Short mmCIF file of C-alpha atoms in Angstrom, two decimals:
data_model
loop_
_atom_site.label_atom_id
_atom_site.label_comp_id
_atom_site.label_asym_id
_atom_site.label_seq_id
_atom_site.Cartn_x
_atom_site.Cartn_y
_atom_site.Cartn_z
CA UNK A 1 38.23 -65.38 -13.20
CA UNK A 2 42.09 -64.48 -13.09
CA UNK A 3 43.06 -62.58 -10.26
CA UNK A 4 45.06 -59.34 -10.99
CA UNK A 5 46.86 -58.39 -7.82
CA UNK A 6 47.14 -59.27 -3.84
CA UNK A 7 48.13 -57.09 -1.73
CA UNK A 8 49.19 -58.18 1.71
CA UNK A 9 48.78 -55.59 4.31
CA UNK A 10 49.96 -56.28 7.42
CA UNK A 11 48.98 -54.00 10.71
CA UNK A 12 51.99 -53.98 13.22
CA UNK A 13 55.14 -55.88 13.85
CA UNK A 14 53.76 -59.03 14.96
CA UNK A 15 51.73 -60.10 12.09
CA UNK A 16 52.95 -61.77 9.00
CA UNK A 17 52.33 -62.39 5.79
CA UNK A 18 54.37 -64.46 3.97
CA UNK A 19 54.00 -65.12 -0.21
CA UNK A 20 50.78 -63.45 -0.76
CA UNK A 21 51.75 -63.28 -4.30
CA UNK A 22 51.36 -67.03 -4.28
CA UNK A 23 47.25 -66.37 -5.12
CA UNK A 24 48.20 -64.61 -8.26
CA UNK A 25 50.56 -66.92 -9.97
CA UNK A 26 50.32 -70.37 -8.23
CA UNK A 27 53.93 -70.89 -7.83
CA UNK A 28 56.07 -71.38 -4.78
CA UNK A 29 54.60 -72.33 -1.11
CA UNK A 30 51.10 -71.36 -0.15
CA UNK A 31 50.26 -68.14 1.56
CA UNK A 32 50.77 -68.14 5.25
CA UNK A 33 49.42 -66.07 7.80
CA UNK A 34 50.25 -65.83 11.37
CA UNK A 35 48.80 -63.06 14.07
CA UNK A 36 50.56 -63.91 17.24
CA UNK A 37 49.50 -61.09 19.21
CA UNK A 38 45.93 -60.21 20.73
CA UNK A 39 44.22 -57.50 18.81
CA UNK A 40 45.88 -57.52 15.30
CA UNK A 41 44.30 -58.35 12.15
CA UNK A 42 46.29 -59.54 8.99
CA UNK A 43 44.58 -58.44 5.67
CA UNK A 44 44.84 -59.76 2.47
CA UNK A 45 42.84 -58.16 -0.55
CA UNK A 46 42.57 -59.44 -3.85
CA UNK A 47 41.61 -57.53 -7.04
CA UNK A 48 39.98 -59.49 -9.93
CA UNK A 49 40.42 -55.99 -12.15
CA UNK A 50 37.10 -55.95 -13.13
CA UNK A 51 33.62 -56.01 -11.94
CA UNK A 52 32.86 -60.41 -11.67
CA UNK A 53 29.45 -62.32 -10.45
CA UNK A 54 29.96 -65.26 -8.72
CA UNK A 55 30.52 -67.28 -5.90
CA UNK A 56 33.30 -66.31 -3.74
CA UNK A 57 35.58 -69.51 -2.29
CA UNK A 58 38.53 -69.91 0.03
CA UNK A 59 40.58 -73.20 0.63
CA UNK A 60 42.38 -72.60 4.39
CA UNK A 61 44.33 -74.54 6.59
CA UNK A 62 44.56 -73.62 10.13
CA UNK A 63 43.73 -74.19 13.82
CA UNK A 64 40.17 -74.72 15.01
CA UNK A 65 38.82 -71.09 16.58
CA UNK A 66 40.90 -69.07 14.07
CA UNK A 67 38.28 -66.55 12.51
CA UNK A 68 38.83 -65.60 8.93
CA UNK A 69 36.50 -62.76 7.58
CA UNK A 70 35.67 -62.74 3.51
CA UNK A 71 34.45 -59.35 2.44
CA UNK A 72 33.79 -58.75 -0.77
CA UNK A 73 33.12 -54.88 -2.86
CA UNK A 74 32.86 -53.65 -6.20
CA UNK A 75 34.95 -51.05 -5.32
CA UNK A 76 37.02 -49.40 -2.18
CA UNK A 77 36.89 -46.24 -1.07
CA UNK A 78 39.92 -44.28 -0.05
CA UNK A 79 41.87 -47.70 -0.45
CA UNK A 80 39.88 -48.97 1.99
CA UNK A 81 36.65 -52.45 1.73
CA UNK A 82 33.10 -51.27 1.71
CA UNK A 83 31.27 -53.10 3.30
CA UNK A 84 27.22 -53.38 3.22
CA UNK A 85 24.58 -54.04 5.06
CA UNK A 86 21.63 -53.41 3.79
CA UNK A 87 17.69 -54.88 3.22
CA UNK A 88 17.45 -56.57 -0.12
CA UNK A 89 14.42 -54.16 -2.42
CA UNK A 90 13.11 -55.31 -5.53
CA UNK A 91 9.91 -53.24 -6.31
CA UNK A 92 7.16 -53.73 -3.80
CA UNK A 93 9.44 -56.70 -2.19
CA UNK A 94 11.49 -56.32 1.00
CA UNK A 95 13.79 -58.43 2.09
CA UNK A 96 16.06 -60.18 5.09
CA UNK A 97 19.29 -57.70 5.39
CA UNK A 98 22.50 -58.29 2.90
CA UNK A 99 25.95 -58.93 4.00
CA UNK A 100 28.69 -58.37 1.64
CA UNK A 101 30.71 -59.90 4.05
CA UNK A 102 31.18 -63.98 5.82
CA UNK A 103 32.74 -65.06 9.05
CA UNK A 104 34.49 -68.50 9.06
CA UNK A 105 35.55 -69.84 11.87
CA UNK A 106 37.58 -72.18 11.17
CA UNK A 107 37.76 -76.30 12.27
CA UNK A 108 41.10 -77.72 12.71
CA UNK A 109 42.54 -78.86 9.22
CA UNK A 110 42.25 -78.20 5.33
CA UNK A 111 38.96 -76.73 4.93
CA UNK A 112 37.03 -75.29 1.83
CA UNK A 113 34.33 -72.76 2.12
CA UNK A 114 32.31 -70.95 -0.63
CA UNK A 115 29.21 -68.36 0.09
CA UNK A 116 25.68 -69.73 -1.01
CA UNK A 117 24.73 -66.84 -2.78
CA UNK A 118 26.34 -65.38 -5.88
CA UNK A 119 27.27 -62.00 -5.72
CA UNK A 120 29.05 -59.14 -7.82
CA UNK A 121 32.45 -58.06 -7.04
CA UNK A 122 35.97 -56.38 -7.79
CA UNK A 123 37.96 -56.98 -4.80
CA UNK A 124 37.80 -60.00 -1.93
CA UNK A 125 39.61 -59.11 1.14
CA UNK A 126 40.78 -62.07 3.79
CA UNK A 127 40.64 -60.76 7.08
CA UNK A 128 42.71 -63.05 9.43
CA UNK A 129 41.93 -62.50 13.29
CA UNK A 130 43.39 -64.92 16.22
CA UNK A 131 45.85 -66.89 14.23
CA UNK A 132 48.33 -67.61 16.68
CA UNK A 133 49.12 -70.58 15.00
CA UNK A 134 50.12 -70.17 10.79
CA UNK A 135 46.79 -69.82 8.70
CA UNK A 136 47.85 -71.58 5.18
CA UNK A 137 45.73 -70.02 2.20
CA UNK A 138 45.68 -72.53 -0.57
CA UNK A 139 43.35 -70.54 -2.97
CA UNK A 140 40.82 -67.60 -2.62
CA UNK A 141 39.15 -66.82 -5.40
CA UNK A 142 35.17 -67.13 -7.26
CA UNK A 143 33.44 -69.19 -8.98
CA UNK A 144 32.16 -67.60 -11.97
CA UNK A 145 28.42 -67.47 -13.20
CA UNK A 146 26.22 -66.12 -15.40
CA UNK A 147 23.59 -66.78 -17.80
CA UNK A 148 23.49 -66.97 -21.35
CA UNK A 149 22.60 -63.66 -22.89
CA UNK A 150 21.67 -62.54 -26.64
CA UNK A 151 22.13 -58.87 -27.13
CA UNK A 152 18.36 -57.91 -29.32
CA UNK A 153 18.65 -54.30 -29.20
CA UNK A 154 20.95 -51.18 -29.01
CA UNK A 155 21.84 -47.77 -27.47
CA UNK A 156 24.60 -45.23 -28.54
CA UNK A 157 24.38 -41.52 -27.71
CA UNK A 158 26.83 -38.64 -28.14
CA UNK A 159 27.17 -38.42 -24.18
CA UNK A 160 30.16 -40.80 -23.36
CA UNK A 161 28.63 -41.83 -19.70
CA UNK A 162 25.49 -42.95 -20.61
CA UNK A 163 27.55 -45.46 -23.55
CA UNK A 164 29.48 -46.78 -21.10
CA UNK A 165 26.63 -47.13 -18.75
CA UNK A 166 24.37 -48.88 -21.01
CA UNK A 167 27.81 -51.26 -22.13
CA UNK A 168 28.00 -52.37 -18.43
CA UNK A 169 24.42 -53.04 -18.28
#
């Protein structure tokens, strides 16, 4: 799915973020990302502008050891990731916790990762922690699924919410 916006939000003077607009539009160098000092984060966060399902990806380049969180939320609240951790309940089943959020650490070199579970999502926020030496984001992004789907009935109602409610559904 296109990507809408990347924001690059740096946390102190000594991290840096350089052409995080690169992930938008594909054009000039690749995103780099450097945290030199002990203790800071850099954060990049990008907003598909819509609810998506899929399979969220990353293609890095960086030094072995560097840690690079994805987090991933269908919205933010007060501008800021929500993350979960929760047990998975369908019914009468219970399930292992889930994470909407993956640590990579990465190996020396170009590197690809992608989550093994699909998931739903508006925004994917890169976390960069320990990258003394330039982290190189090639692409971040999803890999779309779904399922074909045949619409066999229909609901409209004077109440607006419940509409919109049973359009997302």
């Amino acid at each position: 799915p296109p990507l809408t916006d990347v924001r690059g939000l740096p946390r102190g003077s000594t991290v840096s973020i350089v052409n995080p607009g690169y992930l938008v539009s594909g054009t000039g160098a690749a995103t780099k990302v450097t945290t030199p000092a002990a203790n800071r984060d850099a954060v990049v966060r990008l907003d598909f502008g819509r609810i998506v399902t899929g399979f969220p990806y990353i293609d890095v380049q960086g030094a072995a050891g560097t840690t690079l969180d994805v987090s991933f939320s269908e919205f933010l609240e007060q501008q800021q990731m929500v993350v979960v951790r929760s047990p998975v309940r369908f019914a009468e089943f219970n399930s292992l916790p889930m994470f909407t959020a993956d640590r990579v650490i990465l190996r020396s070199g170009r590197q690809r990762w992608q989550r093994f579970f699909f998931s739903s999502f508006r925004y994917i926020q890169l976390t960069v922690r320990n990258a003394t030496q330039p982290v190189t984001i090639r692409a971040a992004g999803a890999r779309f699924t779904s399922y074909p789907y045949v619409p066999r009935g229909w609901f409209r109602s004077s109440d607006a919410q419940l509409n919109r409610i049973w359009d997302v559904g």
